[in-house]
mmCIF file of C-alpha atoms in Angstrom:
data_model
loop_
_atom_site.group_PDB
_atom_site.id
_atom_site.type_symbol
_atom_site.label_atom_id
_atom_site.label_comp_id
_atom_site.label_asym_id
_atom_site.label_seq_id
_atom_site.Cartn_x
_atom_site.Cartn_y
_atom_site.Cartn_z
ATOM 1 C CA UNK A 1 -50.766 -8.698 3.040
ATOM 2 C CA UNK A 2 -48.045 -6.276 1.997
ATOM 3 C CA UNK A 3 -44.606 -7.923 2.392
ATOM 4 C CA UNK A 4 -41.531 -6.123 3.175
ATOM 5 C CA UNK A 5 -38.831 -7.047 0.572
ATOM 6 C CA UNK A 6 -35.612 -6.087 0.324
ATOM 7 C CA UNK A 7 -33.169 -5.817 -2.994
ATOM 8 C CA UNK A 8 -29.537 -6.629 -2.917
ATOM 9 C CA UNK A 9 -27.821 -5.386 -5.787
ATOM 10 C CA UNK A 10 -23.850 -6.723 -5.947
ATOM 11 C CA UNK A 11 -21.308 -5.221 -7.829
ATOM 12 C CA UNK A 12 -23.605 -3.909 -10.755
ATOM 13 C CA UNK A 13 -20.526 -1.662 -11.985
ATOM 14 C CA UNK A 14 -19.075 -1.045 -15.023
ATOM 15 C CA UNK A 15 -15.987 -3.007 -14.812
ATOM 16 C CA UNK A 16 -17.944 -6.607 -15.103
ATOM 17 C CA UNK A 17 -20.498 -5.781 -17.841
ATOM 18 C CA UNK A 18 -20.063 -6.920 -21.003
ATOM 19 C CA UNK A 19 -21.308 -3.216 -22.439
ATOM 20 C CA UNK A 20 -21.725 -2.917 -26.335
ATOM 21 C CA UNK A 21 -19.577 0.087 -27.576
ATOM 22 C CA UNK A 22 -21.832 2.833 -27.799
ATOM 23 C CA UNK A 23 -22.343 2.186 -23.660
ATOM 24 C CA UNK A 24 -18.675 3.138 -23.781
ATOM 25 C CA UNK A 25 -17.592 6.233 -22.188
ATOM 26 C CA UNK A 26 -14.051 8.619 -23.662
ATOM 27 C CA UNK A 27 -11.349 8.976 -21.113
ATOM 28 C CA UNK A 28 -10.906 12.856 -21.595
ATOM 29 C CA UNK A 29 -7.593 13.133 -20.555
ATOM 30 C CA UNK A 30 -6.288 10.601 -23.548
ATOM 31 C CA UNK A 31 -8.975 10.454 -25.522
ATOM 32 C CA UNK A 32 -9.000 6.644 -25.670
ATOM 33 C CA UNK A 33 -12.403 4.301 -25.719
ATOM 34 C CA UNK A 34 -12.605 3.032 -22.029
ATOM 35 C CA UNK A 35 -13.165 -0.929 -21.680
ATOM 36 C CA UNK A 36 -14.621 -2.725 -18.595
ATOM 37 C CA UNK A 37 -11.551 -4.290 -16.888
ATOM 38 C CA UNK A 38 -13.461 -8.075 -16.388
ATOM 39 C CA UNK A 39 -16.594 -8.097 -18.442
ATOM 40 C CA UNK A 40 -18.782 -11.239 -17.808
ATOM 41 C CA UNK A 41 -20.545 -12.151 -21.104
ATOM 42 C CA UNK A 42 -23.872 -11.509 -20.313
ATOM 43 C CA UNK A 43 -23.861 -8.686 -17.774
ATOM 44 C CA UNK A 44 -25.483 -5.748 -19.539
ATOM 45 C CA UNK A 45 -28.596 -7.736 -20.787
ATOM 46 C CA UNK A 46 -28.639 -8.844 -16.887
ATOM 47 C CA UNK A 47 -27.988 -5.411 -16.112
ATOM 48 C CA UNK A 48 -31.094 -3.971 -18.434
ATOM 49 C CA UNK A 49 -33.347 -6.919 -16.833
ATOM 50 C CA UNK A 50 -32.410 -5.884 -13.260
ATOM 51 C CA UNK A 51 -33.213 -2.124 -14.404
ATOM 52 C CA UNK A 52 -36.489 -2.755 -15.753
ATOM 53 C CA UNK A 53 -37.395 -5.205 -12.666
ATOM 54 C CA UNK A 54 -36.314 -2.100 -10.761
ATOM 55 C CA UNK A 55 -38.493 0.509 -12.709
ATOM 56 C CA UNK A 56 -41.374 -1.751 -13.232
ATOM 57 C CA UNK A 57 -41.362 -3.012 -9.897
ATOM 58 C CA UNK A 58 -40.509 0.252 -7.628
ATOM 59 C CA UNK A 59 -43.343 0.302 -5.737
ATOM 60 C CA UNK A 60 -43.054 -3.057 -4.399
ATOM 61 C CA UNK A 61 -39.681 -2.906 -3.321
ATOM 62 C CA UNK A 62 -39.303 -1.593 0.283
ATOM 63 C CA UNK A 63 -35.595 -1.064 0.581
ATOM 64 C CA UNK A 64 -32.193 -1.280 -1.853
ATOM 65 C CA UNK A 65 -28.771 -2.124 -0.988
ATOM 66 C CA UNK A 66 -26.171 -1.436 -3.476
ATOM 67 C CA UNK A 67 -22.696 -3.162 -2.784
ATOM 68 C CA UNK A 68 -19.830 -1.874 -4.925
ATOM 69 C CA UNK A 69 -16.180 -3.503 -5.450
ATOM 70 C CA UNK A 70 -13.999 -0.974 -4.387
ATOM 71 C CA UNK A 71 -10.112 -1.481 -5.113
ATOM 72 C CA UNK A 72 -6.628 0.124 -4.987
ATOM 73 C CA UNK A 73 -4.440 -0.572 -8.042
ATOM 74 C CA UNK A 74 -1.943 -2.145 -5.674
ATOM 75 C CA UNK A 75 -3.780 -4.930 -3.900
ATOM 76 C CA UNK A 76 -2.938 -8.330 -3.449
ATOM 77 C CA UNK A 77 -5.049 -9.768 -6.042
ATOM 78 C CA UNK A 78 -3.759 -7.876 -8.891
ATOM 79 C CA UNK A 79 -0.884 -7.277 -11.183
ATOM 80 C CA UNK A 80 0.680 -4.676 -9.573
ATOM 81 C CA UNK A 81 1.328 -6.915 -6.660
ATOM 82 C CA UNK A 82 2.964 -9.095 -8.040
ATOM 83 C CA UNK A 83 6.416 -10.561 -10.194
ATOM 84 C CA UNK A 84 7.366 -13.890 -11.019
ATOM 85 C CA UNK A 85 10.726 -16.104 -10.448
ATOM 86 C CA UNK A 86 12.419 -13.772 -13.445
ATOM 87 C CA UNK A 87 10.983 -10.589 -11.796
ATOM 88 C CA UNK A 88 8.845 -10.759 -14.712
ATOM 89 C CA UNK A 89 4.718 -9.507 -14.905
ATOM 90 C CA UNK A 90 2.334 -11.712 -13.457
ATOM 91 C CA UNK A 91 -0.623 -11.957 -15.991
ATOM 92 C CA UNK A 92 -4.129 -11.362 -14.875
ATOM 93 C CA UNK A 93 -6.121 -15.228 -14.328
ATOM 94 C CA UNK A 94 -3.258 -16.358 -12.860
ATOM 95 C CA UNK A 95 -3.915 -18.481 -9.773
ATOM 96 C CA UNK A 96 -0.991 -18.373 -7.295
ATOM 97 C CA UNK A 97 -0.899 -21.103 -4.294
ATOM 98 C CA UNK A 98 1.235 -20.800 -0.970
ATOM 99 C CA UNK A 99 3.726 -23.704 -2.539
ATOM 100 C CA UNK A 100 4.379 -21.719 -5.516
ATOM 101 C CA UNK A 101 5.160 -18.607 -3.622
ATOM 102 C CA UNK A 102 7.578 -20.847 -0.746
ATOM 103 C CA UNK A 103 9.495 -22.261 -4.297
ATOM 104 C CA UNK A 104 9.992 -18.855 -5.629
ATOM 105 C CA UNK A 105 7.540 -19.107 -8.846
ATOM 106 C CA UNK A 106 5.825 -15.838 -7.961
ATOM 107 C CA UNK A 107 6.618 -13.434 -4.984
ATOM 108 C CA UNK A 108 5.508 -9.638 -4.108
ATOM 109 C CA UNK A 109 7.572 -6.939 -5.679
ATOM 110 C CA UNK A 110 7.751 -5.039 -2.393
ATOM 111 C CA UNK A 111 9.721 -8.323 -0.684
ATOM 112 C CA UNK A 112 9.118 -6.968 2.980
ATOM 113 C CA UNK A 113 5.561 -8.015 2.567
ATOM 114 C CA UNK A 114 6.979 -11.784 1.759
ATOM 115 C CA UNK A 115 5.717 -13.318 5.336
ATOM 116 C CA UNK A 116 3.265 -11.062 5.331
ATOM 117 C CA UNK A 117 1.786 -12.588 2.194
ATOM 118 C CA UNK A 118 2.634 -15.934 2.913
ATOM 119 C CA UNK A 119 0.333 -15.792 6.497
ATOM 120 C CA UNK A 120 -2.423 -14.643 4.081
ATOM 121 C CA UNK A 121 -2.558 -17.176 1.112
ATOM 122 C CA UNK A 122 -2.028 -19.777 4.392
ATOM 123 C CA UNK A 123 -5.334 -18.792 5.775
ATOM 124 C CA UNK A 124 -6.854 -18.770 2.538
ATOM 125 C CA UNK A 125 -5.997 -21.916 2.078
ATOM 126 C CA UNK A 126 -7.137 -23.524 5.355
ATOM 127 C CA UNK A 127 -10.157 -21.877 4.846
ATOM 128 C CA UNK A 128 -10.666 -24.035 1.412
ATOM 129 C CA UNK A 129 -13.178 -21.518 -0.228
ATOM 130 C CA UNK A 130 -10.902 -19.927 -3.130
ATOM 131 C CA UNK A 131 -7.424 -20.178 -4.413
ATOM 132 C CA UNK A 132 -5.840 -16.642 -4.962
ATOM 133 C CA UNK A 133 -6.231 -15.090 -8.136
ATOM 134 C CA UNK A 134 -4.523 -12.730 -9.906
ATOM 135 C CA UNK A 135 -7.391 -10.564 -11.147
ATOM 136 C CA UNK A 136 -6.827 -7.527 -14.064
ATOM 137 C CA UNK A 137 -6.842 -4.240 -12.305
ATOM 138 C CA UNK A 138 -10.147 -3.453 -11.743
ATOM 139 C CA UNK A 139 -13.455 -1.449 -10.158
ATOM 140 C CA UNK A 140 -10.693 1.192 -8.987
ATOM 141 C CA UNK A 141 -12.075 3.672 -6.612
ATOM 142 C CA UNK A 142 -12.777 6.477 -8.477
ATOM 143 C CA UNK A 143 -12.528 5.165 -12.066
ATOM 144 C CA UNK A 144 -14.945 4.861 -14.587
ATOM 145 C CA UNK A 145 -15.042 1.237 -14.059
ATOM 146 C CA UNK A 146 -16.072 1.536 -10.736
ATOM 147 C CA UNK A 147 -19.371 3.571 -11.770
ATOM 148 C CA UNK A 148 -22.747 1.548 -11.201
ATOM 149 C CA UNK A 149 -23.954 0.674 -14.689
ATOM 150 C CA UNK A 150 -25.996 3.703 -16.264
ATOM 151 C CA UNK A 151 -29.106 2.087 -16.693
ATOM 152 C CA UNK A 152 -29.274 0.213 -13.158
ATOM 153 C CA UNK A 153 -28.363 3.823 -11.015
ATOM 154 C CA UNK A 154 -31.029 5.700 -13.575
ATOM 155 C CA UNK A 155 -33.603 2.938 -12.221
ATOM 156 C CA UNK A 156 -32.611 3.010 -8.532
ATOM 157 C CA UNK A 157 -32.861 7.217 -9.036
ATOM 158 C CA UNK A 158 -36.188 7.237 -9.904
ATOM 159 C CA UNK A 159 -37.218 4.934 -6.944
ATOM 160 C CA UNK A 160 -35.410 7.056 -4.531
ATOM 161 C CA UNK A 161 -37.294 10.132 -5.951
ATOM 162 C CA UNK A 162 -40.496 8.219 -5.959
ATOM 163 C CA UNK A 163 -40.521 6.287 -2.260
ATOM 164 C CA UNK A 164 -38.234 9.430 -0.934
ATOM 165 C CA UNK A 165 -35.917 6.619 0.289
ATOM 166 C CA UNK A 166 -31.878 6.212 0.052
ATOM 167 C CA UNK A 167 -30.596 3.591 -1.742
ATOM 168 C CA UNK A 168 -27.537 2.323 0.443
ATOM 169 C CA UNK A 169 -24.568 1.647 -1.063
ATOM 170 C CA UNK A 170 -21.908 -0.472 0.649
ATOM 171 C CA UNK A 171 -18.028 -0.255 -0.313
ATOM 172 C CA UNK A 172 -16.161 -3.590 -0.097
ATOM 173 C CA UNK A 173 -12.236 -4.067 -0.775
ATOM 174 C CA UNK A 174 -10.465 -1.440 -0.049
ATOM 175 C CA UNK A 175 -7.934 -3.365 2.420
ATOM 176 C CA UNK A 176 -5.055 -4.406 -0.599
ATOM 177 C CA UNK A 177 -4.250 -7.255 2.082
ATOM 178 C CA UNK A 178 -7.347 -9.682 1.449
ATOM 179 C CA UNK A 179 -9.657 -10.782 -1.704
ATOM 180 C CA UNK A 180 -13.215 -8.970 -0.337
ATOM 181 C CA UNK A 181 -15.816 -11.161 -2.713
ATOM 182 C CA UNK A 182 -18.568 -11.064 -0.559
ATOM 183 C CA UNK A 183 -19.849 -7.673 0.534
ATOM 184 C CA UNK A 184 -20.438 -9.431 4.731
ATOM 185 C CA UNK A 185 -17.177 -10.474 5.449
ATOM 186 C CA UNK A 186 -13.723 -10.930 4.047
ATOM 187 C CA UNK A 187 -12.468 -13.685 2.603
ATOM 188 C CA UNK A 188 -9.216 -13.453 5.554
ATOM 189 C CA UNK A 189 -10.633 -11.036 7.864
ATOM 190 C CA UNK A 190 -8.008 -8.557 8.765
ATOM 191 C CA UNK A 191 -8.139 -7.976 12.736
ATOM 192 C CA UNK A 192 -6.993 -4.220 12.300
ATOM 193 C CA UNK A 193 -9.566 -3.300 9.816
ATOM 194 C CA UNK A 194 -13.226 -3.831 10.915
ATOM 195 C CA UNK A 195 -14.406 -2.832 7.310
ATOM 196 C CA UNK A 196 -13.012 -7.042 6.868
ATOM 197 C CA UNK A 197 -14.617 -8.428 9.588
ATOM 198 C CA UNK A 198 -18.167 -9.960 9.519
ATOM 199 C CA UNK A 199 -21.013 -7.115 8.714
ATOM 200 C CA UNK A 200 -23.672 -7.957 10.884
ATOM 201 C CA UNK A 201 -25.306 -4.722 10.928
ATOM 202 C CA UNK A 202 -25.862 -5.262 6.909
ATOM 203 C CA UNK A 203 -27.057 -9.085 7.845
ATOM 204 C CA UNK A 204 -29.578 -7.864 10.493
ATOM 205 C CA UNK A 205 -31.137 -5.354 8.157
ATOM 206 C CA UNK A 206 -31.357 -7.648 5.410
ATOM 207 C CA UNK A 207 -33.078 -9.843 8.185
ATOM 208 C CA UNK A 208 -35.809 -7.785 8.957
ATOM 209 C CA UNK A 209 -37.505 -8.372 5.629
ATOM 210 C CA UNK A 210 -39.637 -10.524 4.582
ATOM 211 C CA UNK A 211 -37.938 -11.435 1.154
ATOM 212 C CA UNK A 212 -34.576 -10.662 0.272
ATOM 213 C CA UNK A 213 -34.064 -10.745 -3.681
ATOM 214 C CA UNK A 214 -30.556 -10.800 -4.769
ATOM 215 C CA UNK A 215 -29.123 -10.044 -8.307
ATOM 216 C CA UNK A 216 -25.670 -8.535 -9.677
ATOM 217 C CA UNK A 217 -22.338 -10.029 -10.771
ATOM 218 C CA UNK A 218 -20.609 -12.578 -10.789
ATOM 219 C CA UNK A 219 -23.066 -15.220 -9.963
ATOM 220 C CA UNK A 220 -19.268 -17.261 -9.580
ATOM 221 C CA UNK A 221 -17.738 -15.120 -7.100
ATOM 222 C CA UNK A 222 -18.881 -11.864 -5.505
ATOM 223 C CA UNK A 223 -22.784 -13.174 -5.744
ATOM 224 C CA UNK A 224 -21.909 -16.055 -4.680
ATOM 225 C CA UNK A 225 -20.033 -15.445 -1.641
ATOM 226 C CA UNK A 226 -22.635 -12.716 -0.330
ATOM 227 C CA UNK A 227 -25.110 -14.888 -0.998
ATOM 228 C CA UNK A 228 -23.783 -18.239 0.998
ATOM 229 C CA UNK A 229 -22.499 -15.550 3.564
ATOM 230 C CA UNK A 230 -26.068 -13.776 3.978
ATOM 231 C CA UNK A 231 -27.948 -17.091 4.337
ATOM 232 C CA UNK A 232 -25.406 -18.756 6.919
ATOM 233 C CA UNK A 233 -25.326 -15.211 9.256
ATOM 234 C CA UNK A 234 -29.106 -14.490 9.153
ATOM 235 C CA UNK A 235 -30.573 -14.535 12.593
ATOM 236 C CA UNK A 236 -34.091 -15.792 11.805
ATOM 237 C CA UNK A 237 -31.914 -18.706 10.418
ATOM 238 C CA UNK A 238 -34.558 -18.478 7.086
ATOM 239 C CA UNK A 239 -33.114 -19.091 3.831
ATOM 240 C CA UNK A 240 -36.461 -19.190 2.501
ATOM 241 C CA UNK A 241 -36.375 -15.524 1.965
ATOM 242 C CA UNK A 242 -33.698 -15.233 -0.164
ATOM 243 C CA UNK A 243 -34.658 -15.079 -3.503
ATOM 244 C CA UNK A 244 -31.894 -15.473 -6.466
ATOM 245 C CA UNK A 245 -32.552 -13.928 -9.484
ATOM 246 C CA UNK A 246 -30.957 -15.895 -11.514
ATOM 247 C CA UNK A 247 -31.590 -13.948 -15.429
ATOM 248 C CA UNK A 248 -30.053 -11.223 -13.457
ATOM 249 C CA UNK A 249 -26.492 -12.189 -12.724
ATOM 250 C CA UNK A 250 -23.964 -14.517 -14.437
ATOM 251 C CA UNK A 251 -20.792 -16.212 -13.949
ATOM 252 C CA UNK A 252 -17.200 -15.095 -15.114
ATOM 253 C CA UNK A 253 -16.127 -17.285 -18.043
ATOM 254 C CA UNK A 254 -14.890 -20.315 -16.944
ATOM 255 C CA UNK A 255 -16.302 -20.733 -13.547
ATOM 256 C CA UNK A 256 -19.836 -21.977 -15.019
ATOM 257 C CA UNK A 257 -19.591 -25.344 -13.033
ATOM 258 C CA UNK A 258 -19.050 -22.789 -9.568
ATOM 259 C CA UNK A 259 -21.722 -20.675 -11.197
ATOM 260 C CA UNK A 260 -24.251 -24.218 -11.189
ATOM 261 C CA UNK A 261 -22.568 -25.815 -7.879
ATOM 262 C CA UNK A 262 -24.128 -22.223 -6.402
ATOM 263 C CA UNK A 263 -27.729 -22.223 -7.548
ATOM 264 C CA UNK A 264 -27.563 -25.875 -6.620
ATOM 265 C CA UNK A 265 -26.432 -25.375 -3.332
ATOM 266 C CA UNK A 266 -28.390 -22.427 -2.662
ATOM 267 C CA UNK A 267 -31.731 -24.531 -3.830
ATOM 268 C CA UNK A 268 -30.881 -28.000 -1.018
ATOM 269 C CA UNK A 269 -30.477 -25.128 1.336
ATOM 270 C CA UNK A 270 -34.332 -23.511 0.634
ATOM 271 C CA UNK A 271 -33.140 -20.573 -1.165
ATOM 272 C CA UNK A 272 -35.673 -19.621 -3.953
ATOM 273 C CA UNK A 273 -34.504 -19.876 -7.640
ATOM 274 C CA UNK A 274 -36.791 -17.502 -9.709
ATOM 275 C CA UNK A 275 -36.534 -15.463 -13.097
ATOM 276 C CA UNK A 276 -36.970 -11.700 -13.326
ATOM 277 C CA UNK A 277 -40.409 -12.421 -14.768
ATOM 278 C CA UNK A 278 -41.621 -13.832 -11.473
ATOM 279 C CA UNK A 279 -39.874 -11.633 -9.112
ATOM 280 C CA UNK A 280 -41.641 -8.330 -11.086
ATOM 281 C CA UNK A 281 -44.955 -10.390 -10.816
ATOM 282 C CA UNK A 282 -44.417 -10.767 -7.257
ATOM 283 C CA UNK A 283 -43.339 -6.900 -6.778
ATOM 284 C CA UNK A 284 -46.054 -5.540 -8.841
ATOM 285 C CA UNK A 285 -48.815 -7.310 -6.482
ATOM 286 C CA UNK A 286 -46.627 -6.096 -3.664
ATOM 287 C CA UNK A 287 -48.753 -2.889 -2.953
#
């Protein structure tokens, strides 16, 4: 019997792949060689994998959900939010706690948004899922960077013009007030911006499948966090049909012990661990 699965793509954008110069676009305007902002070593080969399982696979694949970091330049997880005690930059990969900010190590440059701030890295804090980072400017709305990588959109074109279906494509972190890893909720939810709060209306689609096969960067953060925010939401309470991919995403460097804890946790909780190899088998008898 025909099963209805359903591919969740996160973040497969320029900005986090790893992509060998001649991938590299020309910013016209300058004339400089453009460089993803946070590359994760291993991205593009997971990117070409997830392309080919995309291609090879199309007609086994009933639906496609793209999700796509979307950021200002000024948001609170990046430099530009930033200064330290001197008033000095705040380099990217820094992590910045609520003490710190109370003892005047690091503060926002704008210093009306001080409490504002403060209430913020609090509730991040008491939530105990991430410490705030100070990520390089990145996946920019608009930029370069925040392009899907070439070879994954040319694969999800072709399936659109072959199963005259729309891929959907869902913006996340836009609001420069809260880190936005997962592409369901908000890491702080902020109560005048519904585009933070929980997105059950993704959830229930992604319920109505029968598998849901999940792939894209980083397996450390944004994968993660969609991932352990799909499976706790889902109505049908099934995390047997989510299926990680796990040649097709990796973890930023540095966080490969978050990047194992994940898969780990994911497997105790039913979630199905499988190659690209096996998911194409499984798509390519899905007809």
């Amino acid at each position: 019997m025909k099963q209805n699965i359903h591919l969740l793509v996160i973040d497969p954008q320029n900005d986090f792949c790893d992509l060998p110069a001649d991938w590299l676009a020309t910013e016209p305007f300058t004339g400089a060689q453009m460089q993803p902002a946070l590359p994760v070593a291993g991205a593009h080969a997971d990117m070409l994998r997830l392309a080919g399982l995309i291609r090879e696979g199309a007609g086994g694949i009933d639906a496609i959900t793209i999700t796509l970091d979307s950021h200002h330049r000024f948001d609170i997880a990046h430099p530009t939010f930033w200064q330290s005690r001197d008033r000095g930059a705040v380099a990217p990969f820094t992590t910045i706690t609520a003490a710190q900010i109370r003892g005047g190590d690091y503060s926002p440059r704008d210093r009306s948004a001080l409490q504002r701030t403060l209430a913020y890295v609090d509730e991040l804090e008491r939530r105990g899922r991430y410490t705030l980072m100070v990520w390089p400017v990145h996946c920019e709305i608009g930029s370069w960077g925040h392009n899907v990588h070439s070879a994954v959109k040319a694969a999800y074109n072709a399936w659109e013009d072959g199963q005259l279906r729309v891929v959907e494509k869902i913006a996340k972190g836009s609001n420069p007030w809260t880190e936005h890893y997962s592409a369901i909720q908000a890491e702080v939810p902020d109560a005048d911006d519904p585009g933070t709060a929980l997105n059950m209306r993704l959830v229930e689609s992604l319920d109505r499948a029968d598998m849901i096969v999940i792939a894209g960067e980083a397996s450390s953060h944004c994968v993660r966090a969609t991932a352990e925010h799909v499976g706790a939401n889902l109505p049908s309470g099934r995390a047997d049909k989510l299926v990680l991919v796990t040649d097709c995403m990796s973890p930023v460097a540095g966080f490969e012990a978050q990047h194992q804890a994940f898969l780990n946790d994911m497997a105790e909780r039913g979630v199905q661990l499988r190659a690209s190899a096996e998911v194409l088998s499984l798509l390519t008898s899905n007809l």
